[in-house]
CSV table of C-alpha atoms in Angstrom, one decimal:
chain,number,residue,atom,x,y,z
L,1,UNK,CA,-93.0,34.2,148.7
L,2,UNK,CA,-92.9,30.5,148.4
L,3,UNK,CA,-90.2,30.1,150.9
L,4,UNK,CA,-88.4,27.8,147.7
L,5,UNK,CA,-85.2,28.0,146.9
L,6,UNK,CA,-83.6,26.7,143.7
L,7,UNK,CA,-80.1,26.1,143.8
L,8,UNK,CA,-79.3,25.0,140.5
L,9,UNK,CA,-81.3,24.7,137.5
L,10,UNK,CA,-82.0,21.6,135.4
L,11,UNK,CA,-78.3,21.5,134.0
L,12,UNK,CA,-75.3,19.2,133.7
L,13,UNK,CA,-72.3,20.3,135.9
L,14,UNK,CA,-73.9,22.7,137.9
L,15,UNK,CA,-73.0,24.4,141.5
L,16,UNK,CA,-75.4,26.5,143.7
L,17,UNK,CA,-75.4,27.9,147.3
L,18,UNK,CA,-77.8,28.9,149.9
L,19,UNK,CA,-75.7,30.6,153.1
L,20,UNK,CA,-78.0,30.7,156.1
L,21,UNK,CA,-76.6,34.4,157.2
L,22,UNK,CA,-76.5,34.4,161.0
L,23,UNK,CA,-74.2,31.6,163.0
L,24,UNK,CA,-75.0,28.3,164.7
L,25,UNK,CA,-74.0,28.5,168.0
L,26,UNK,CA,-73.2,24.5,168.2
L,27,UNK,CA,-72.9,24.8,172.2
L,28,UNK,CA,-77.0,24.5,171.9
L,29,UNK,CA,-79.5,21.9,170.2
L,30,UNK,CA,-80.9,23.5,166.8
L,31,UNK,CA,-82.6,21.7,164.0
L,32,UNK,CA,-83.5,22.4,160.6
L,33,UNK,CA,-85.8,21.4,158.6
L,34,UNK,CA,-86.2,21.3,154.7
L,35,UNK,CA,-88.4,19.8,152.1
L,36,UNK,CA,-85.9,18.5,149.2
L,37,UNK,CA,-87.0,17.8,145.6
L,38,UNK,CA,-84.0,16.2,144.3
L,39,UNK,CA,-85.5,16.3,140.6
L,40,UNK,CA,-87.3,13.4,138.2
L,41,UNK,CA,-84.3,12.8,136.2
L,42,UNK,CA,-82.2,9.6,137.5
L,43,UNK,CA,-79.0,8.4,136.1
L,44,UNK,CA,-76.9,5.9,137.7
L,45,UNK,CA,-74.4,3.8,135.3
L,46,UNK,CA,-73.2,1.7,138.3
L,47,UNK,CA,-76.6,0.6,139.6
L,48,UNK,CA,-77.1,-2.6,140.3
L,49,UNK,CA,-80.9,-2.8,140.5
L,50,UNK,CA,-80.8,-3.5,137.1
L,51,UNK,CA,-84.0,-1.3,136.2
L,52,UNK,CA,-82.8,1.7,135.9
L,53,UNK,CA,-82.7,4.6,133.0
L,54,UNK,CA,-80.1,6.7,132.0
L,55,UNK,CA,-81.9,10.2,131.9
L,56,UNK,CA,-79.3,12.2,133.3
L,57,UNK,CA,-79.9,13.2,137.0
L,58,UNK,CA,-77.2,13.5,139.5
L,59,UNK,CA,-75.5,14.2,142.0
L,60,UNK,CA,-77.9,15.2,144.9
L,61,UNK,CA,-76.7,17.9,147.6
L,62,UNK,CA,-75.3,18.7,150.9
L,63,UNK,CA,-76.7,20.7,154.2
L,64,UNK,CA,-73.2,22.2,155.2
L,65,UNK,CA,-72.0,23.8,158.6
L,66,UNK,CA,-68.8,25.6,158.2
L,67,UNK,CA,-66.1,28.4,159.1
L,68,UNK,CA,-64.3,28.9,156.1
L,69,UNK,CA,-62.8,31.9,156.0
L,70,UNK,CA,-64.5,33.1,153.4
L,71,UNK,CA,-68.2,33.2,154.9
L,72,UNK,CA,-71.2,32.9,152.4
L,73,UNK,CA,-68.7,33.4,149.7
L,74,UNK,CA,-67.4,30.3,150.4
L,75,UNK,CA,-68.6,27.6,147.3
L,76,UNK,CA,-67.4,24.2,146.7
L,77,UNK,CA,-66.5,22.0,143.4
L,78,UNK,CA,-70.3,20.5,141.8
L,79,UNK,CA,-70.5,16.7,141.4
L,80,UNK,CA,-69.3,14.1,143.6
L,81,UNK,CA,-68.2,16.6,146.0
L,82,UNK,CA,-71.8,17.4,146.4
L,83,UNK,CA,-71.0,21.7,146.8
L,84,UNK,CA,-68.4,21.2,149.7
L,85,UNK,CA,-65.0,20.2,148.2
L,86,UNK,CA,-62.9,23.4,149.1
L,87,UNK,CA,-64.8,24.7,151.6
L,88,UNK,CA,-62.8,24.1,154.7
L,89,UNK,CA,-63.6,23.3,157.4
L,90,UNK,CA,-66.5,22.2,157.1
L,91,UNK,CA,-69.6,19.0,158.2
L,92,UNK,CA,-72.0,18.3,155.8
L,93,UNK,CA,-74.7,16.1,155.6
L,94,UNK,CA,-75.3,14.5,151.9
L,95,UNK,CA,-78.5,13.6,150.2
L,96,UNK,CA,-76.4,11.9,147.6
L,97,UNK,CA,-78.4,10.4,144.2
L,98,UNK,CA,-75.6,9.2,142.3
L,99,UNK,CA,-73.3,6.2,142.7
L,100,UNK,CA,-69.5,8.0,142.4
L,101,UNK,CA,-68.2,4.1,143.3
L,102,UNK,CA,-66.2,3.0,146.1
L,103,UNK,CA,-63.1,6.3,145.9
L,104,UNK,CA,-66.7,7.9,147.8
L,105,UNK,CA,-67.5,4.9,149.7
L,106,UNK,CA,-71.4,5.1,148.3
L,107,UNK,CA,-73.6,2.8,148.8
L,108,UNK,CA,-74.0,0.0,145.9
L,109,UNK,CA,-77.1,-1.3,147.0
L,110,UNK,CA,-80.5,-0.7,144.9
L,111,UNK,CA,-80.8,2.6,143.7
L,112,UNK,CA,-78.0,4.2,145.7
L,113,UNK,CA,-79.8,7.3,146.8
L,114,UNK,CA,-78.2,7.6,150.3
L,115,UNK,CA,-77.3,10.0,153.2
L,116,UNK,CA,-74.3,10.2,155.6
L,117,UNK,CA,-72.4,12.7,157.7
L,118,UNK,CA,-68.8,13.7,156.2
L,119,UNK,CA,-65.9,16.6,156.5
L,120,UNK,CA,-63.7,17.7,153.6
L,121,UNK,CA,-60.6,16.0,153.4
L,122,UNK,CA,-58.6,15.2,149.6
L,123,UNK,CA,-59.4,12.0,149.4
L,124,UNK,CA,-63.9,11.4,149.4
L,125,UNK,CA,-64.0,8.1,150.8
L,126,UNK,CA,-62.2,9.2,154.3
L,127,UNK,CA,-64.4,12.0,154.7
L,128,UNK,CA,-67.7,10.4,156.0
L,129,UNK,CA,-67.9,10.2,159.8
L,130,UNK,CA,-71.3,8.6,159.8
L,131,UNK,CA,-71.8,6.0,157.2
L,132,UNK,CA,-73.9,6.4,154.1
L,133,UNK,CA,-76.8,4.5,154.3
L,134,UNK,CA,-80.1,4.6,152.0
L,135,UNK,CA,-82.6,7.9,151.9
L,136,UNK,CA,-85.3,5.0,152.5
L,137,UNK,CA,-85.5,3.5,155.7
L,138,UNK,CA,-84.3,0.0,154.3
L,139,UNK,CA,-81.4,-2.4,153.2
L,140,UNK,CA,-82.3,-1.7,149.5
L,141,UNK,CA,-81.7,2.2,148.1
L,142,UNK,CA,-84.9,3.8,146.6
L,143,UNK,CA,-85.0,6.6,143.9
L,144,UNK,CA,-85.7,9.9,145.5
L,145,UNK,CA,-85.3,11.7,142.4
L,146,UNK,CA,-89.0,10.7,141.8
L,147,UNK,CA,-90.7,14.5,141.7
L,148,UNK,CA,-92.0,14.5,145.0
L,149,UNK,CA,-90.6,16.8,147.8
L,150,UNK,CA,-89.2,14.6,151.1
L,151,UNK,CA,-88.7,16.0,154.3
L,152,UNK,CA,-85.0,16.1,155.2
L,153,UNK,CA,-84.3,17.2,159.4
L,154,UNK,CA,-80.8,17.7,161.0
L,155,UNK,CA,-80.8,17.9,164.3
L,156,UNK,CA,-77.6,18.9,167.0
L,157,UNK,CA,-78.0,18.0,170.7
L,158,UNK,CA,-75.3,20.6,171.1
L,159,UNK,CA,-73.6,20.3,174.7
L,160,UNK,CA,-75.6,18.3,176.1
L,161,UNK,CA,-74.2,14.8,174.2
L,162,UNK,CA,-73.1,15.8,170.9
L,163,UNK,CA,-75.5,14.1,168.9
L,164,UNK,CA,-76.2,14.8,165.2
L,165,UNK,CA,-79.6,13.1,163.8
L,166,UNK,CA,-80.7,13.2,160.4
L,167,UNK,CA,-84.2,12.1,159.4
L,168,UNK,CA,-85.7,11.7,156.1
L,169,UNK,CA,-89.3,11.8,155.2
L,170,UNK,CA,-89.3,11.4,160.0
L,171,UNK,CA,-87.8,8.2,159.8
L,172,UNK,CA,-84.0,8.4,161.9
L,173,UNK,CA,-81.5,7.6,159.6
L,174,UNK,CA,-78.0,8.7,161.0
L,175,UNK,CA,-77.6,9.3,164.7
L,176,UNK,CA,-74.0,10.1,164.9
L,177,UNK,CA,-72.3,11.0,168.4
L,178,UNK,CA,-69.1,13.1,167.9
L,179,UNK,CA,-68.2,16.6,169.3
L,180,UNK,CA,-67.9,18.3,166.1
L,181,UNK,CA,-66.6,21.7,168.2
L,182,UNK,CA,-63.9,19.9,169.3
L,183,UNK,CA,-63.0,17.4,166.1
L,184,UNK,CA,-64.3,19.5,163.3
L,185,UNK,CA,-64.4,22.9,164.2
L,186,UNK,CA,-60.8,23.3,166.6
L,187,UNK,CA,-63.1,24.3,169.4
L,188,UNK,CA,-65.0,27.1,167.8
């Protein structure tokens, strides 16, 4: 076994779930890590790097931490909503590749390709609780649907401060400080 998982195949309007089957305990400091391929196919009709192609990739995809109700049966909406719209609660962490404009608050710079922290809520653009920023470790966005594999880590601090980092390829992109037990999760 490869360890690989595909989640969805190489398909327009497509949803697909992975459920890590045991439970977080969020009172200690855990961290996963994953090697993404977020496809060779890019397709941004709001860029404004002016360079890119139209070949139909989108929408990119979402770590998720949750307690809905409904366990690992428990799948969001595809698109914007990245696999988590429905699912509630829930935290997620984006690896977004497409630009969904400002109702998501994405980021308009470069290629758009960008990461952030969020919760459900109806409405996208209130949902982040760490800003998006670029995959790259830069002020312009770079296309990381490029077929390569990135690393992609989320770490928790768990009690200790509440910290949630997220690095891609090792460089620290988020470092958000909220006690998701006690904001997210009512205390559980």
């Amino acid at each position: 076994s490869t360890g690989e998982v595909t989640l969805v195949p190489d398909l327009n309007n497509q949803v697909g779930v992975a459920w890590y089957k045991g439970t977080l305990d969020f009172t200690k400091a855990f961290r996963i890590n994953l090697r993404l391929y977020l496809g060779s196919r890019d397709a941004n009709p709001n860029s404004n790097s002016g360079t890119q192609t139209d070949d139909g990739g989108a929408d990119g995809g979402s770590v998720l931490f949750q307690r809905d109700p409904r366990g690992t049966s428990a799948q969001g909406t595809y698109g914007g909503e990245l696999g988590a719209q429905g699912i509630v609660p829930v935290v997620g962490v984006e690896f977004d590749t497409f630009n969904n404009g400002a109702a998501y608050d994405d980021v308009t710079v470069g290629d758009e390709d960008h990461v952030s922290i969020f919760q459900t809520r109806a409405t996208p653009a209130t949902n982040h609780i760490a800003p998006s920023v670029c995959l790259n470790d830069g002020t312009t966005c770079q296309n990381y649907e490029d077929g390569r594999y990135h690393a992609f880590s989320v770490e928790w601090t768990g009690l200790a401060d509440h910290h949630m980092r997220v690095y891609v390829d090792g460089a620290l992109r988020i470092d958000l400080n909220d006690d998701l037990i006690a904001n997210y999760f009512a205390g559980d």
